[in-house]
Amino acid sequence: MDPATFTASALAALIRSRQLSAEEAIRATLARIERLNPGLNAIVQRRDEDALSEARAVDARIAKGEDPGPLAGVPVTVKVNIDQAGFATTNGLRIQADLIAQEDSPPVANLRRAGAVIVGRTNTPAFSLRWFTRNALHGATKNPAFPALTPGGSSGGAASAVAAGLGPIAHGTDIAGSIRYPAYACGIHGLRPGLGRVPAFNATAGDRLIGGQLMAVSGPLARSAADLRLGLQALSQPDPRDPWWTAATATPYPRRAALALTPDSLNTDPAIRDALTAAAKTLESQGWEIGTPALPPFREAMELQLTLWLSEFGLGGAEAIAREADPDASFVHRELMKLAPPPTLESFMKALQSRARLARLWRGFFADWPVLLTPVSARLPFPDHYDTSSPDAFAKVIEAQMPQIAPPFMGLPGLTVTTGRTLSHPIGIQALADRGCEHILLDLADLLAPEIPAVTP
């Protein structure tokens, strides 16, 4: 078998026990990247020689009897919107093509400390602004399992890489579904941690405005539940550069899950409703209580999330979009502005005030029902670049993505699990939990997330 297609858990065990060297694992992955990435464009910045040197260093630590870390020698990728020393933090932008980072961001530093070997940096749409992945600097990324469909966005390169076996764990970021939707679209699994769980800071950009601080997070994408757990363990270590970081406390919880097939009257595709019902039955067979209680608002949270998100673009973002002149980003920004008019100081402050109320409602809900099963999207993954085909198509995409857009407004963690596939589409579900309860979602993944084999396009 090709070691590049192994899970991170299996690779780390083989490397630690010296049944396989880290260098062999990295060489196998680099060979697979060389063969498959040209047709996918998932990885847009490579570092082959550095990766091999770091793999040999892992092998040397093991030979000395030292602890190489939980991701000993495992090949991983990181997204081009976070700082990695010596590389441009492009965020898919020509205007940032020469923005070279001088230091590693916390997620990159944490992956290195865990013994992972970064084999490349993955593509994102311009400004990480779409659920589709294409930009004028790096080009478009393809979905390896379903070539006619979007690979998702904004962590589309990350999901494509994992699905194709170009590294078993990928770093992604999520402010409105950018981990959860690519995992869904490429038929793998993805975890969006809650606010403060994974430290973040890009020295190239400085501190984000309040919307990004409250809603944007980094997290792992993988093909197995065990690898999601390993990825979060590595990424979530403390870093003093992030004042929001908080330690995890895995508290006991009652095995009760709420089921929402059509939250806030969402018109959910029958195949997705069937997948959610099947997941609920699986949990029920494992002794979980399943209920359908009334939910706190999704739609209001989505509308306010867009208000906060787009407020950032009112302070220099619109000018950057004009300078970049990326057709996709310009179209998406124009359509988003129709949904969220330019904020006033009053509307901005009231959005933050409403956030406290909604967070309180959701916290009360999760006190009774620790898990909520919902759609990732109301629709099966869209055809590639469907969103920019017309304003009507964009409106349909936004409506379908409501279950992804709303949770970050309250800082909630979310899990995408791929549960099956047809000939033309993957099928998956989303699970949500309270802040600080990623352990519940990972336990759920152990029950619901099958190990997904790497695909060869």
CSV table of C-alpha atoms in Angstrom, one decimal, residues 22-330:
chain,number,residue,atom,x,y,z
A,22,ALA,CA,9.4,9.7,8.6
A,23,GLU,CA,11.6,10.3,5.5
A,24,GLU,CA,9.9,7.3,3.7
A,25,ALA,CA,6.5,8.7,4.6
A,26,ILE,CA,7.3,12.2,3.4
A,27,ARG,CA,8.9,10.8,0.2
A,28,ALA,CA,5.7,8.8,-0.5
A,29,THR,CA,3.6,11.9,0.0
A,30,LEU,CA,5.8,14.1,-2.1
A,31,ALA,CA,5.6,11.6,-4.9
A,32,ARG,CA,1.8,11.5,-4.7
A,33,ILE,CA,1.8,15.3,-4.7
A,34,GLU,CA,4.0,15.3,-7.8
A,35,ARG,CA,1.6,12.9,-9.6
A,36,LEU,CA,-1.8,14.2,-8.6
A,37,ASN,CA,-1.5,17.9,-7.6
A,38,PRO,CA,-1.0,19.2,-11.1
A,39,GLY,CA,-4.6,18.1,-11.9
A,40,LEU,CA,-6.0,19.4,-8.7
A,41,ASN,CA,-4.1,22.6,-7.8
A,42,ALA,CA,-4.8,21.9,-4.1
A,43,ILE,CA,-1.2,22.8,-3.0
A,44,VAL,CA,0.1,26.0,-4.4
A,45,GLN,CA,3.3,26.5,-2.4
A,46,ARG,CA,5.6,23.5,-2.0
A,47,ARG,CA,8.6,22.9,0.2
A,48,ASP,CA,10.0,19.5,-0.7
A,49,GLU,CA,13.6,19.8,0.4
A,50,ASP,CA,12.7,21.4,3.7
A,51,ALA,CA,10.1,18.7,4.3
A,52,LEU,CA,12.6,16.0,3.7
A,53,SER,CA,15.1,17.7,6.0
A,54,GLU,CA,12.5,18.0,8.8
A,55,ALA,CA,11.5,14.3,8.3
A,56,ARG,CA,15.1,13.2,8.8
A,57,ALA,CA,15.2,15.3,12.0
A,58,VAL,CA,12.2,13.4,13.3
A,59,ASP,CA,13.9,10.1,12.5
A,60,ALA,CA,17.0,11.3,14.4
A,61,ARG,CA,14.9,12.2,17.5
A,62,ILE,CA,13.3,8.8,17.5
A,63,ALA,CA,16.7,7.1,17.1
A,64,LYS,CA,17.9,8.9,20.2
A,65,GLY,CA,14.9,7.8,22.2
A,66,GLU,CA,13.3,11.2,22.3
A,67,ASP,CA,9.6,11.9,22.1
A,68,PRO,CA,8.9,13.1,18.5
A,69,GLY,CA,5.4,14.4,19.3
A,70,PRO,CA,1.9,13.0,18.6
A,71,LEU,CA,2.2,13.8,14.9
A,72,ALA,CA,5.7,12.3,14.5
A,73,GLY,CA,6.7,12.7,10.9
A,74,VAL,CA,3.1,13.0,9.6
A,75,PRO,CA,2.8,15.1,6.4
A,76,VAL,CA,0.3,18.0,6.8
A,77,THR,CA,-0.7,21.1,4.8
A,78,VAL,CA,-1.5,24.6,5.9
A,79,LYS,CA,-3.7,27.2,4.2
A,80,VAL,CA,-2.1,30.2,2.4
A,81,ASN,CA,-4.0,32.6,4.6
A,82,ILE,CA,-1.9,32.0,7.7
A,83,ASP,CA,1.7,33.0,8.3
A,84,GLN,CA,4.5,30.5,7.8
A,85,ALA,CA,8.0,31.8,8.0
A,86,GLY,CA,9.6,32.3,4.6
A,87,PHE,CA,6.4,32.1,2.6
A,88,ALA,CA,3.9,34.7,1.3
A,89,THR,CA,0.6,34.9,3.2
A,90,THR,CA,-1.2,35.4,-0.1
A,91,ASN,CA,-4.8,34.7,1.0
A,92,GLY,CA,-5.2,34.1,-2.8
A,93,LEU,CA,-4.3,37.7,-3.6
A,94,ARG,CA,-1.9,39.2,-6.2
A,95,ILE,CA,-1.6,42.2,-4.0
A,96,GLN,CA,-0.1,40.0,-1.2
A,97,ALA,CA,2.1,37.8,-3.4
A,98,ASP,CA,5.2,39.3,-1.8
A,99,LEU,CA,3.9,39.5,1.8
A,100,ILE,CA,6.5,37.2,3.2
A,101,ALA,CA,6.0,36.0,6.8
A,102,GLN,CA,9.0,36.4,9.2
A,103,GLU,CA,7.5,34.1,11.8
A,104,ASP,CA,5.2,31.1,12.1
A,105,SER,CA,1.6,31.8,13.1
A,106,PRO,CA,0.4,29.8,16.2
A,107,PRO,CA,-1.3,27.0,14.2
A,108,VAL,CA,1.9,26.4,12.1
A,109,ALA,CA,4.1,26.6,15.2
A,110,ASN,CA,1.9,24.1,17.0
A,111,LEU,CA,1.9,21.6,14.1
A,112,ARG,CA,5.7,21.7,14.1
A,113,ARG,CA,5.9,21.2,17.9
A,114,ALA,CA,3.6,18.2,17.5
A,115,GLY,CA,6.2,16.6,15.1
A,116,ALA,CA,4.2,17.2,11.9
A,117,VAL,CA,6.0,17.9,8.6
A,118,ILE,CA,4.4,20.6,6.5
A,119,VAL,CA,4.6,19.5,2.9
A,120,GLY,CA,2.8,22.5,1.3
A,121,ARG,CA,0.4,25.3,1.5
A,122,THR,CA,-3.1,25.0,0.1
A,123,ASN,CA,-5.3,27.2,-2.1
A,124,THR,CA,-8.1,29.5,-1.1
A,125,PRO,CA,-10.4,31.9,-3.0
A,126,ALA,CA,-9.4,35.5,-3.1
A,127,PHE,CA,-9.9,37.0,0.4
A,128,SER,CA,-11.1,33.6,1.5
A,129,LEU,CA,-14.5,34.9,0.5
A,130,ARG,CA,-16.3,32.0,-1.2
A,131,TRP,CA,-17.5,28.5,-0.8
A,132,PHE,CA,-15.7,27.8,-4.1
A,133,THR,CA,-11.9,28.0,-4.7
A,134,ARG,CA,-10.4,30.1,-7.5
A,135,ASN,CA,-8.3,33.2,-7.6
A,136,ALA,CA,-6.2,35.1,-10.1
A,137,LEU,CA,-2.9,34.4,-8.4
A,138,HIS,CA,-3.0,30.7,-7.8
A,139,GLY,CA,-5.8,29.5,-10.1
A,140,ALA,CA,-8.7,27.1,-9.4
A,141,THR,CA,-8.7,24.0,-7.3
A,142,LYS,CA,-10.5,20.9,-8.3
A,143,ASN,CA,-12.6,18.4,-6.3
A,144,PRO,CA,-10.7,15.1,-6.6
A,145,ALA,CA,-13.6,12.8,-5.8
A,146,PHE,CA,-16.4,14.8,-7.7
A,147,PRO,CA,-14.7,16.8,-10.4
A,148,ALA,CA,-17.9,18.6,-11.5
A,149,LEU,CA,-18.6,19.9,-8.0
A,150,THR,CA,-17.0,22.7,-6.0
A,151,PRO,CA,-14.2,21.5,-3.7
A,152,GLY,CA,-15.7,24.0,-1.3
A,153,GLY,CA,-14.2,27.1,0.1
A,154,SER,CA,-12.5,28.8,1.5
A,155,SER,CA,-10.4,25.8,2.6
A,156,GLY,CA,-11.0,24.2,-0.8
A,157,GLY,CA,-7.3,23.4,-1.3
A,158,ALA,CA,-7.1,21.8,2.2
A,159,ALA,CA,-10.1,19.5,1.6
A,160,SER,CA,-8.9,18.6,-1.9
A,161,ALA,CA,-5.5,17.7,-0.6
A,162,VAL,CA,-6.8,15.5,2.2
A,163,ALA,CA,-9.4,13.7,-0.1
A,164,ALA,CA,-6.6,12.9,-2.6
A,165,GLY,CA,-4.1,11.7,0.0
A,166,LEU,CA,-1.7,14.7,-0.3
A,167,GLY,CA,-1.4,14.6,3.5
A,168,PRO,CA,-3.9,13.0,6.0
A,169,ILE,CA,-4.5,16.2,8.0
A,170,ALA,CA,-4.9,19.7,6.6
A,171,HIS,CA,-5.2,23.0,8.4
A,172,GLY,CA,-8.2,25.1,7.5
A,173,THR,CA,-9.9,28.2,8.7
A,174,ASP,CA,-13.6,28.9,9.2
A,175,ILE,CA,-15.6,32.1,9.7
A,176,ALA,CA,-18.8,31.0,7.8
A,177,GLY,CA,-18.3,27.4,6.9
A,178,SER,CA,-14.8,27.4,5.4
A,179,ILE,CA,-13.8,24.1,7.1
A,180,ARG,CA,-17.2,22.5,7.3
A,181,TYR,CA,-18.3,23.1,3.7
A,182,PRO,CA,-15.1,21.9,1.9
A,183,ALA,CA,-15.1,18.8,4.0
A,184,TYR,CA,-18.7,18.2,3.0
A,185,ALA,CA,-18.0,19.0,-0.7
A,186,CYS,CA,-15.0,16.7,-1.0
A,187,GLY,CA,-16.5,13.8,1.0
A,188,ILE,CA,-14.3,14.0,4.1
A,189,HIS,CA,-14.6,15.3,7.7
A,190,GLY,CA,-13.9,18.7,9.2
A,191,LEU,CA,-14.0,20.3,12.6
A,192,ARG,CA,-14.5,24.0,13.3
A,193,PRO,CA,-13.4,24.6,16.9
A,194,GLY,CA,-15.2,27.2,19.0
A,195,LEU,CA,-13.9,30.6,19.9
A,196,GLY,CA,-10.6,30.5,21.7
A,197,ARG,CA,-9.8,26.8,21.3
A,198,VAL,CA,-7.0,27.2,18.7
A,199,PRO,CA,-4.7,30.2,19.0
A,200,ALA,CA,-4.3,32.4,16.0
A,201,PHE,CA,-2.3,35.5,15.0
A,202,ASN,CA,-0.8,36.7,11.7
A,203,ALA,CA,2.0,39.1,12.3
A,204,THR,CA,1.8,40.1,8.6
A,205,ALA,CA,-1.7,41.5,9.1
A,206,GLY,CA,-1.7,42.4,12.8
A,207,ASP,CA,-4.8,42.1,14.9
A,208,ARG,CA,-8.1,41.5,13.2
A,209,LEU,CA,-11.2,43.6,13.8
A,210,ILE,CA,-13.8,42.4,16.3
A,211,GLY,CA,-15.8,40.3,13.8
A,212,GLY,CA,-12.8,38.2,12.8
A,213,GLN,CA,-11.6,37.9,16.4
A,214,LEU,CA,-15.0,36.5,17.5
A,215,MET,CA,-15.8,34.3,14.5
A,216,ALA,CA,-12.7,33.2,12.6
A,217,VAL,CA,-11.0,30.0,13.8
A,218,SER,CA,-8.5,27.4,12.6
A,219,GLY,CA,-9.2,23.7,12.7
A,220,PRO,CA,-8.4,20.3,11.1
A,221,LEU,CA,-9.8,18.4,8.1
A,222,ALA,CA,-9.2,14.7,7.8
A,223,ARG,CA,-10.4,11.4,6.5
A,224,SER,CA,-11.0,9.8,9.9
A,225,ALA,CA,-12.4,10.7,13.3
A,226,ALA,CA,-9.1,9.7,15.0
A,227,ASP,CA,-7.2,12.1,12.8
A,228,LEU,CA,-9.6,15.0,13.6
A,229,ARG,CA,-8.8,14.3,17.3
A,230,LEU,CA,-5.1,14.3,16.6
A,231,GLY,CA,-5.3,17.4,14.5
A,232,LEU,CA,-7.1,19.4,17.2
A,233,GLN,CA,-4.8,18.1,19.9
A,234,ALA,CA,-1.8,19.5,17.9
A,235,LEU,CA,-3.4,22.8,16.8
A,236,SER,CA,-4.9,23.8,20.2
A,237,GLN,CA,-1.8,24.1,22.3
A,238,PRO,CA,-1.4,27.5,24.1
A,239,ASP,CA,0.3,30.5,22.5
A,240,PRO,CA,0.6,33.8,24.3
A,241,ARG,CA,0.1,35.7,21.1
A,242,ASP,CA,-3.7,35.0,21.2
A,243,PRO,CA,-5.5,36.7,24.1
A,244,TRP,CA,-8.7,34.7,23.3
A,245,TRP,CA,-7.1,31.3,23.8
A,246,THR,CA,-8.7,29.1,26.5
A,247,ALA,CA,-7.8,25.7,27.8
A,248,ALA,CA,-10.1,22.8,27.0
A,249,THR,CA,-12.1,21.2,29.9
A,250,ALA,CA,-13.7,17.9,28.8
A,251,THR,CA,-16.7,17.7,31.2
A,252,PRO,CA,-19.2,14.8,31.3
A,253,TYR,CA,-22.4,15.3,29.4
A,254,PRO,CA,-25.7,13.5,29.0
A,255,ARG,CA,-26.1,11.5,25.8
A,256,ARG,CA,-28.9,13.6,24.3
A,257,ALA,CA,-29.0,14.9,20.8
A,258,ALA,CA,-31.5,17.2,19.2
A,259,LEU,CA,-32.4,16.6,15.5
A,260,ALA,CA,-33.2,19.6,13.2
A,261,LEU,CA,-34.0,18.5,9.6
A,262,THR,CA,-35.3,22.0,8.5
A,263,PRO,CA,-33.9,24.6,11.0
A,264,ASP,CA,-35.8,28.0,10.6
A,265,SER,CA,-37.9,26.4,7.8
A,266,LEU,CA,-34.8,25.6,5.7
A,267,ASN,CA,-35.8,23.7,2.5
A,268,THR,CA,-33.5,20.8,3.1
A,269,ASP,CA,-32.8,18.3,0.3
A,270,PRO,CA,-34.5,14.9,1.0
A,271,ALA,CA,-31.2,13.0,0.8
A,272,ILE,CA,-29.8,15.2,3.5
A,273,ARG,CA,-32.9,14.8,5.7
A,274,ASP,CA,-32.5,11.0,5.2
A,275,ALA,CA,-28.8,11.2,6.3
A,276,LEU,CA,-29.7,13.2,9.4
A,277,THR,CA,-32.4,10.7,10.3
A,278,ALA,CA,-30.1,7.8,9.8
A,279,ALA,CA,-27.4,9.4,12.0
A,280,ALA,CA,-30.0,10.0,14.7
A,281,LYS,CA,-31.0,6.3,14.6
A,282,THR,CA,-27.3,5.3,14.9
A,283,LEU,CA,-27.0,7.4,18.0
A,284,GLU,CA,-30.3,6.0,19.4
A,285,SER,CA,-29.0,2.5,18.9
A,286,GLN,CA,-25.9,3.5,21.0
A,287,GLY,CA,-28.1,4.6,23.9
A,288,TRP,CA,-28.6,8.3,23.0
A,289,GLU,CA,-31.9,10.1,23.5
A,290,ILE,CA,-33.0,11.9,20.4
A,291,GLY,CA,-35.5,14.8,20.5
A,292,THR,CA,-36.8,17.6,18.3
A,293,PRO,CA,-37.0,20.6,20.6
A,294,ALA,CA,-37.6,24.2,19.5
A,295,LEU,CA,-34.3,25.9,18.4
A,296,PRO,CA,-32.9,29.3,19.1
A,297,PRO,CA,-32.7,31.4,15.9
A,298,PHE,CA,-30.5,30.5,13.0
A,299,ARG,CA,-31.6,33.1,10.5
A,300,GLU,CA,-31.2,36.1,12.8
A,301,ALA,CA,-27.7,34.9,13.7
A,302,MET,CA,-26.9,34.5,10.1
A,303,GLU,CA,-28.0,38.1,9.3
A,304,LEU,CA,-26.1,39.5,12.2
A,305,GLN,CA,-23.0,37.5,11.3
A,306,LEU,CA,-23.0,39.0,7.8
A,307,THR,CA,-23.3,42.4,9.4
A,308,LEU,CA,-20.2,41.9,11.5
A,309,TRP,CA,-18.3,40.2,8.7
A,310,LEU,CA,-19.0,42.9,6.2
A,311,SER,CA,-18.3,45.6,8.6
A,312,GLU,CA,-14.6,44.6,8.3
A,313,PHE,CA,-14.8,45.2,4.6
A,314,GLY,CA,-16.0,48.7,5.2
A,315,LEU,CA,-12.6,49.5,6.8
A,316,GLY,CA,-10.3,49.1,3.8
A,317,GLY,CA,-11.6,45.8,2.5
A,318,ALA,CA,-13.7,47.3,-0.3
A,319,GLU,CA,-10.6,49.2,-1.5
A,320,ALA,CA,-8.5,46.1,-1.4
A,321,ILE,CA,-11.2,44.2,-3.4
A,322,ALA,CA,-11.1,47.0,-6.0
A,323,ARG,CA,-7.2,46.9,-6.1
A,324,GLU,CA,-7.1,43.1,-6.5
A,325,ALA,CA,-9.8,43.2,-9.2
A,326,ASP,CA,-10.5,39.5,-8.8
A,327,PRO,CA,-13.8,38.9,-10.7
A,328,ASP,CA,-15.1,36.3,-8.3
A,329,ALA,CA,-14.4,38.4,-5.2
A,330,SER,CA,-15.8,41.5,-6.7
